[in-house]
mmCIF file of C-alpha atoms in Angstrom:
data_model
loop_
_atom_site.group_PDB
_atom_site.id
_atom_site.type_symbol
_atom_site.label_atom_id
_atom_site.label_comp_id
_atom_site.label_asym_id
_atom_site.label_seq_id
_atom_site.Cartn_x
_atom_site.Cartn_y
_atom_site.Cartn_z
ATOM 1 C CA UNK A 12 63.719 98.204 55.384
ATOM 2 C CA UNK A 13 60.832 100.247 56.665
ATOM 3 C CA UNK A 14 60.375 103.503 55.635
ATOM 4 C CA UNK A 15 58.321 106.970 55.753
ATOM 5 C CA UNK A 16 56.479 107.622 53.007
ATOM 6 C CA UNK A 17 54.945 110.675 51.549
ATOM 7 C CA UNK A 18 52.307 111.793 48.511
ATOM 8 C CA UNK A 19 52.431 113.783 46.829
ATOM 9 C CA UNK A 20 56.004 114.928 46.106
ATOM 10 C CA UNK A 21 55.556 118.151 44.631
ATOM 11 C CA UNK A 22 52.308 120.192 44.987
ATOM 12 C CA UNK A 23 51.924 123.815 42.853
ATOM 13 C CA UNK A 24 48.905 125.429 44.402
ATOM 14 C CA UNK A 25 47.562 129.043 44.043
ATOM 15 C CA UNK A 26 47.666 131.224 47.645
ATOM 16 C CA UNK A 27 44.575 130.637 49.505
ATOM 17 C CA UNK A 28 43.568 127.861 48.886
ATOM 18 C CA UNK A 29 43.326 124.407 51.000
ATOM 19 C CA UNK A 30 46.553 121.682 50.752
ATOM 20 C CA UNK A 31 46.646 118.166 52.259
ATOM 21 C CA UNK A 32 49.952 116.292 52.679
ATOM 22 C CA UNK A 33 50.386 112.888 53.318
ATOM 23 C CA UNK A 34 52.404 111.004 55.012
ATOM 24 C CA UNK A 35 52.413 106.860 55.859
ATOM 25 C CA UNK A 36 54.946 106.647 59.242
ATOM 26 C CA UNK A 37 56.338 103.713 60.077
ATOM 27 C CA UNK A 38 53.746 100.689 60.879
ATOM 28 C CA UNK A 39 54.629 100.374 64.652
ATOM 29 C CA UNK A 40 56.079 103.917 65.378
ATOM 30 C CA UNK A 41 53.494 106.052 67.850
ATOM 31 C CA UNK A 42 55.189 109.775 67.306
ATOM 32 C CA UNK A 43 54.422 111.347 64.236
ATOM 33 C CA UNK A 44 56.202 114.944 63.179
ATOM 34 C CA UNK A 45 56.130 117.377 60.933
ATOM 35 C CA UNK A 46 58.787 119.594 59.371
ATOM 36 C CA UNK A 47 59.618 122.475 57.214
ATOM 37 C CA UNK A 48 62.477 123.310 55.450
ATOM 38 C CA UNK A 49 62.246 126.818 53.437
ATOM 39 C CA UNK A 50 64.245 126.619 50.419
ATOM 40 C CA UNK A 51 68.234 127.358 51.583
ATOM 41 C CA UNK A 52 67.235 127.239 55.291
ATOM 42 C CA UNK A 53 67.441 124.890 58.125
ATOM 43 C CA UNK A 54 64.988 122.058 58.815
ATOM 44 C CA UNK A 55 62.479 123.144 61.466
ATOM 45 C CA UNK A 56 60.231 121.392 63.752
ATOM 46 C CA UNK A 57 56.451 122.316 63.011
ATOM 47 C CA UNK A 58 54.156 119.575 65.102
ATOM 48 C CA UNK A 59 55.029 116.444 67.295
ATOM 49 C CA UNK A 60 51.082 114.118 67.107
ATOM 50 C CA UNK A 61 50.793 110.910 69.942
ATOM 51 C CA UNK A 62 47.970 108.933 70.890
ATOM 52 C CA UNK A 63 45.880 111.085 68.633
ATOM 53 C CA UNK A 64 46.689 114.669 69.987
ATOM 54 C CA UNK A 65 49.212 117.403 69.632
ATOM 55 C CA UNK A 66 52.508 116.659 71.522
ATOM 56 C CA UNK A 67 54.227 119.991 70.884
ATOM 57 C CA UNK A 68 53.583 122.457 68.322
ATOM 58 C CA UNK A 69 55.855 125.421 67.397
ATOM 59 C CA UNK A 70 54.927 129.211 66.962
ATOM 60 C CA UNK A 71 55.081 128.482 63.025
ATOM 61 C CA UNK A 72 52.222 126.429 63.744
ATOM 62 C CA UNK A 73 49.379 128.665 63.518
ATOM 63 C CA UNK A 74 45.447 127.873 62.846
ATOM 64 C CA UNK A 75 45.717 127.683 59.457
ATOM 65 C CA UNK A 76 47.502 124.212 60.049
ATOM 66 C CA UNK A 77 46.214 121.261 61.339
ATOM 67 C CA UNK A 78 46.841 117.615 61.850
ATOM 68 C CA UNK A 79 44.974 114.046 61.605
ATOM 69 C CA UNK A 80 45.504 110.716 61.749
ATOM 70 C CA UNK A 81 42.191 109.728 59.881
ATOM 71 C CA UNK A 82 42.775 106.093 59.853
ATOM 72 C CA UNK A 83 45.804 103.764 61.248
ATOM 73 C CA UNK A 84 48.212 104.240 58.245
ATOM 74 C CA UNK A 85 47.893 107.749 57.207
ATOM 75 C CA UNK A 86 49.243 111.097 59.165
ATOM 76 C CA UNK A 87 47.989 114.239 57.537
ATOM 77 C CA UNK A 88 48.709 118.001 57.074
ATOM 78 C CA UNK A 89 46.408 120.694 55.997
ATOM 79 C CA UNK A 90 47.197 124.298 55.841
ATOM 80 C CA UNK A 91 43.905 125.795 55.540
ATOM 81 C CA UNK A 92 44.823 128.995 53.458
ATOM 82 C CA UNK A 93 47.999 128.920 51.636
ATOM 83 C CA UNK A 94 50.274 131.981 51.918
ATOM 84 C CA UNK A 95 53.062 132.586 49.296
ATOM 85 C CA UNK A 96 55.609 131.746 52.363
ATOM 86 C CA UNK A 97 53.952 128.308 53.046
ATOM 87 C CA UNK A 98 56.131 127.258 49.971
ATOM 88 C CA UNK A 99 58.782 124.707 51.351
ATOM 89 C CA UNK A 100 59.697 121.032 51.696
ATOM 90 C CA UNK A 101 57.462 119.368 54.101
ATOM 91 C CA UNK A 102 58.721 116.396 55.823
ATOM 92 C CA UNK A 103 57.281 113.867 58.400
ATOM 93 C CA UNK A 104 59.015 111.333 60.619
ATOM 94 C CA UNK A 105 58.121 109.471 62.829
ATOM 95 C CA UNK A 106 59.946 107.604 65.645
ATOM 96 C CA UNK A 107 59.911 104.676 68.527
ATOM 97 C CA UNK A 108 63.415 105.581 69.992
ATOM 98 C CA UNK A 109 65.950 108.119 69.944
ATOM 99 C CA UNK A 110 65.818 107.886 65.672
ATOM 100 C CA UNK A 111 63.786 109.930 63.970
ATOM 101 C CA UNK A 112 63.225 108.255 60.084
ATOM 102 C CA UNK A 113 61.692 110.869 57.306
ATOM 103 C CA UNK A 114 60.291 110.622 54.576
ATOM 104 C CA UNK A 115 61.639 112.012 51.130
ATOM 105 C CA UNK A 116 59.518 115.449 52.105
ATOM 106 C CA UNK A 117 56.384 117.200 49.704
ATOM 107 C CA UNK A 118 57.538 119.953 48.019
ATOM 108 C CA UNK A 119 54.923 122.625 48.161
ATOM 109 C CA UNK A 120 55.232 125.571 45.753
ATOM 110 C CA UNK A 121 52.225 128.366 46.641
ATOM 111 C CA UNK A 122 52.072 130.474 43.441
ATOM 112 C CA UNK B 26 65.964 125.410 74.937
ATOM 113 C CA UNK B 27 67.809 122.999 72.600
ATOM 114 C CA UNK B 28 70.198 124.245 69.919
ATOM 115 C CA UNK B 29 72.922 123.319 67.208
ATOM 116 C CA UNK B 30 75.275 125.349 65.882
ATOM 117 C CA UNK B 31 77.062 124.361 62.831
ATOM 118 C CA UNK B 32 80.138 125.434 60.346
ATOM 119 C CA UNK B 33 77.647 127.382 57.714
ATOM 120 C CA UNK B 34 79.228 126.781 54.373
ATOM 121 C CA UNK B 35 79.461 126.229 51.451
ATOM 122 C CA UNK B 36 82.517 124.034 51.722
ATOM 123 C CA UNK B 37 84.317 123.104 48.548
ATOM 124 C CA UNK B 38 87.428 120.248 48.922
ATOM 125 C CA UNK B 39 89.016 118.292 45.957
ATOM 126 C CA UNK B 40 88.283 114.562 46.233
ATOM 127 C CA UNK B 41 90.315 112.686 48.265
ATOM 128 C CA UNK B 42 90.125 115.745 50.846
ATOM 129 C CA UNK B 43 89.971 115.822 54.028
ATOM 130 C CA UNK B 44 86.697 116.743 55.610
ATOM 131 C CA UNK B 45 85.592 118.598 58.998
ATOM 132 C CA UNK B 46 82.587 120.094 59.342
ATOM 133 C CA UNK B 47 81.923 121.270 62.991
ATOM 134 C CA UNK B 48 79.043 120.843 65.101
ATOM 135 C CA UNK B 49 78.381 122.290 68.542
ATOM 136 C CA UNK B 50 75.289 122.053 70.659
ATOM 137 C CA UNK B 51 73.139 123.058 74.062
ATOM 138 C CA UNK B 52 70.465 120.528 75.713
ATOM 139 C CA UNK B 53 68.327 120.363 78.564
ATOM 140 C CA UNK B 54 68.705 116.982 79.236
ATOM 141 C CA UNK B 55 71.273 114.168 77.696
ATOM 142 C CA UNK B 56 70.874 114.603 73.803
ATOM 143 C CA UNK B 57 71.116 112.167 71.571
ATOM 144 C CA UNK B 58 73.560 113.332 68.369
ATOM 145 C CA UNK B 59 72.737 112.819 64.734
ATOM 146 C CA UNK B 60 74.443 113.405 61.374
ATOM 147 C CA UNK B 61 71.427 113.569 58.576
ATOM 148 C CA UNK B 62 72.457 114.301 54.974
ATOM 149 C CA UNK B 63 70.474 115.709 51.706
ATOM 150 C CA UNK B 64 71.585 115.002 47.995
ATOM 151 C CA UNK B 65 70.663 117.193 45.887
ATOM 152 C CA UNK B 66 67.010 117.286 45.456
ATOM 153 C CA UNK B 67 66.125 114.329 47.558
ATOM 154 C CA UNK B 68 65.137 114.104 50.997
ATOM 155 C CA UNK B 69 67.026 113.679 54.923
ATOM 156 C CA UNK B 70 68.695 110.291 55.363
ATOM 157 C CA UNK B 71 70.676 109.221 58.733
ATOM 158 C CA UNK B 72 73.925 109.529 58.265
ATOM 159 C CA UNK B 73 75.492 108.417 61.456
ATOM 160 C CA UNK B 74 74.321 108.699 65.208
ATOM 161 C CA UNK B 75 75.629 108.349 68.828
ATOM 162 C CA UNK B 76 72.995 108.066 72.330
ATOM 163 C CA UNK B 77 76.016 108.557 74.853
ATOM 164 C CA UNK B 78 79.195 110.170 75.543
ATOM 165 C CA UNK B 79 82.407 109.110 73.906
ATOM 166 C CA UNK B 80 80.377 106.872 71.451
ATOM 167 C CA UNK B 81 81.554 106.940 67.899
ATOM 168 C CA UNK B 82 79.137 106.915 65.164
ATOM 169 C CA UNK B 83 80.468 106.067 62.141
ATOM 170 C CA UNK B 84 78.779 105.506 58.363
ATOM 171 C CA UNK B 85 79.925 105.291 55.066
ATOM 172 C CA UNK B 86 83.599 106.532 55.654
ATOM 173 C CA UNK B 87 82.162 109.531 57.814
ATOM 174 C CA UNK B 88 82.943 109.752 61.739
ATOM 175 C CA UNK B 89 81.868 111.823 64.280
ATOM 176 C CA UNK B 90 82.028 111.061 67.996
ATOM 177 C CA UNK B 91 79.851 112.721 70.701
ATOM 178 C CA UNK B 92 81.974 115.011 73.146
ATOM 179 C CA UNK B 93 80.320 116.162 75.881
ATOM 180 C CA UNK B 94 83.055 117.639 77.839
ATOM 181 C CA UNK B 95 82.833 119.998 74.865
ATOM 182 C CA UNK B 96 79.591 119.638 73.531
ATOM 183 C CA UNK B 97 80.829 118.787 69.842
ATOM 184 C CA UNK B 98 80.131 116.447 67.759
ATOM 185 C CA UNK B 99 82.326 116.679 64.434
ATOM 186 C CA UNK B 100 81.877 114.980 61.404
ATOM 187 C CA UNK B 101 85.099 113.926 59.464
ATOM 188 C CA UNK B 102 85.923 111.976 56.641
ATOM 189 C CA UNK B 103 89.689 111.139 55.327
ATOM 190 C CA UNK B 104 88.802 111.010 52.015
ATOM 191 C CA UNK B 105 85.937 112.580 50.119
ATOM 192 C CA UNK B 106 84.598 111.956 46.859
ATOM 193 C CA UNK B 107 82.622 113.604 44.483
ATOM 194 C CA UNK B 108 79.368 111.749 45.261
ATOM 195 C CA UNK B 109 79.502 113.201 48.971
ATOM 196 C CA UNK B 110 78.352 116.870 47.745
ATOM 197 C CA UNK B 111 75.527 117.282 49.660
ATOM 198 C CA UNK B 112 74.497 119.288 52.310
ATOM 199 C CA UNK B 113 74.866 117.940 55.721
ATOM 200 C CA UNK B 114 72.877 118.463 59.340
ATOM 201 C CA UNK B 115 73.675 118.124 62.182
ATOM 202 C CA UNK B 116 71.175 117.372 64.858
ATOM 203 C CA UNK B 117 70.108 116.312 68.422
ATOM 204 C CA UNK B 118 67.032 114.977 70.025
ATOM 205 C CA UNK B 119 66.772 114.422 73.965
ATOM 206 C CA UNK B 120 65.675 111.224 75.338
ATOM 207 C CA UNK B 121 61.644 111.421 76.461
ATOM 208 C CA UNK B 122 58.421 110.337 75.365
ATOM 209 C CA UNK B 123 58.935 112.019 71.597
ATOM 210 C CA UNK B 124 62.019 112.761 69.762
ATOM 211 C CA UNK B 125 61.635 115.983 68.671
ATOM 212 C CA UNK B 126 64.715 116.889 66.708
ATOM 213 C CA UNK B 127 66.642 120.246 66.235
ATOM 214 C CA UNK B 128 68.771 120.800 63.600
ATOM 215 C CA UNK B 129 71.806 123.076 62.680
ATOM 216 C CA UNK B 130 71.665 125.378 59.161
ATOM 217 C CA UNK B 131 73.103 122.525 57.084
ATOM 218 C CA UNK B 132 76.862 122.763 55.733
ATOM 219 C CA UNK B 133 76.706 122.261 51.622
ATOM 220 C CA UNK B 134 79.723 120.311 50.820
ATOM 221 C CA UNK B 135 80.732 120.357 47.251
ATOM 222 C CA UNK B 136 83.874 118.054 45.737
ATOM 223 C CA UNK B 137 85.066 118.889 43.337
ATOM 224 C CA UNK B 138 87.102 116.452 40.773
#
């Protein structure tokens, strides 16, 4: 069955500096997502990424993140500058229909 | 906007329980439903899902059918076992070019033997 993946599945990096997660969607999917789940809380929607632009971004969002799709497999996220509350689960989908599929989500611990 | 509001938990049952968790949501637009679930340290897998009203979706002994007359979308199980502690979304997406989804808090479920 096709799935979402992600690398790497944990990440420990010191505040400020640069993180990129990866993510492989699903081979004929065209929307891509990001999400972030803060440890205890609720799952929330960060970016939405077709046809090589921004969809939909949320006010969590800020310019410290931003998004590629650097080659026809992989679907990136950087956060520029990591803050202490960047820590979280980090998980893409990606979707061609009403189901969304994730992936088994990067946990990112900013020490 | 979009939003689901969910039972916050945690809920603890003895296995072979009988489980409700309850889900209630607003949409612009016709939502599609969604039950995801989490095991402990592991990521979101579909647990069930229903596009229209009165559909029932239906996975792994769980139910939940999509209401709209009172925007609810339960999720049920007769029996529960100790391998279904986890914590469980609900969520909706609404039919368009992407499928951004919203979910509820999460309800942790916990059975105990």
């Amino acid at each position: 069955e096709p799935e979402v993946t992600q690398t790497p599945s944990h990440q420990v990096t010191q505040m400020g500096q640069e993180v990129i997660l990866r993510c492989v969607p699903i081979s004929n999917h065209l929307y891509f997502y990001w999400y972030r789940q803060i440890l205890g809380q609720k799952v929330e929607f960060l970016v939405s990424f077709y046809n090589n632009e921004i969809s939909e971004k949320s006010e969590i969002f800020d310019d410290q993140f931003s998004v590629e799709r650097p080659d026809g497999s992989n679907f990136t996220l950087k956060i520029r500058s990591t803050k202490l509350e960047d820590s979280a689960m980090y998980f893409c989908a990606s979707t061609q229909g009403p189901e969304a599929f994730f992936g088994q989500g990067t946990r990112l611990t900013v020490v | 906007g979009n939003s689901v509001t969910q039972m916050e938990g945690p809920v603890t049952l003895s296995e072979e329980a009988f489980l409700t968790i309850n889900c209630t949501y607003t949409a612009t637009g016709y939502p599609s439903l969604f039950w995801y679930v989490q095991y402990p340290g592991e990521g979101l897998q579909l647990l069930l899902k229903a596009t229209k009203a009165d559909d029932k979706g239906s996975n792994k002994g769980f139910e939940a059918t999509y209401r709209k007359e009172t925007t609810s979308f339960h999720l049920e199980k007769g029996s529960v076992q100790v391998s279904d502690s986890a914590v469980y979304f609900c969520a909706l997406s609404v039919t368009g070019g992407y499928q951004k989804v919203t979910f509820g808090i999460g309800t942790k479920l916990q059975v105990i033997p």
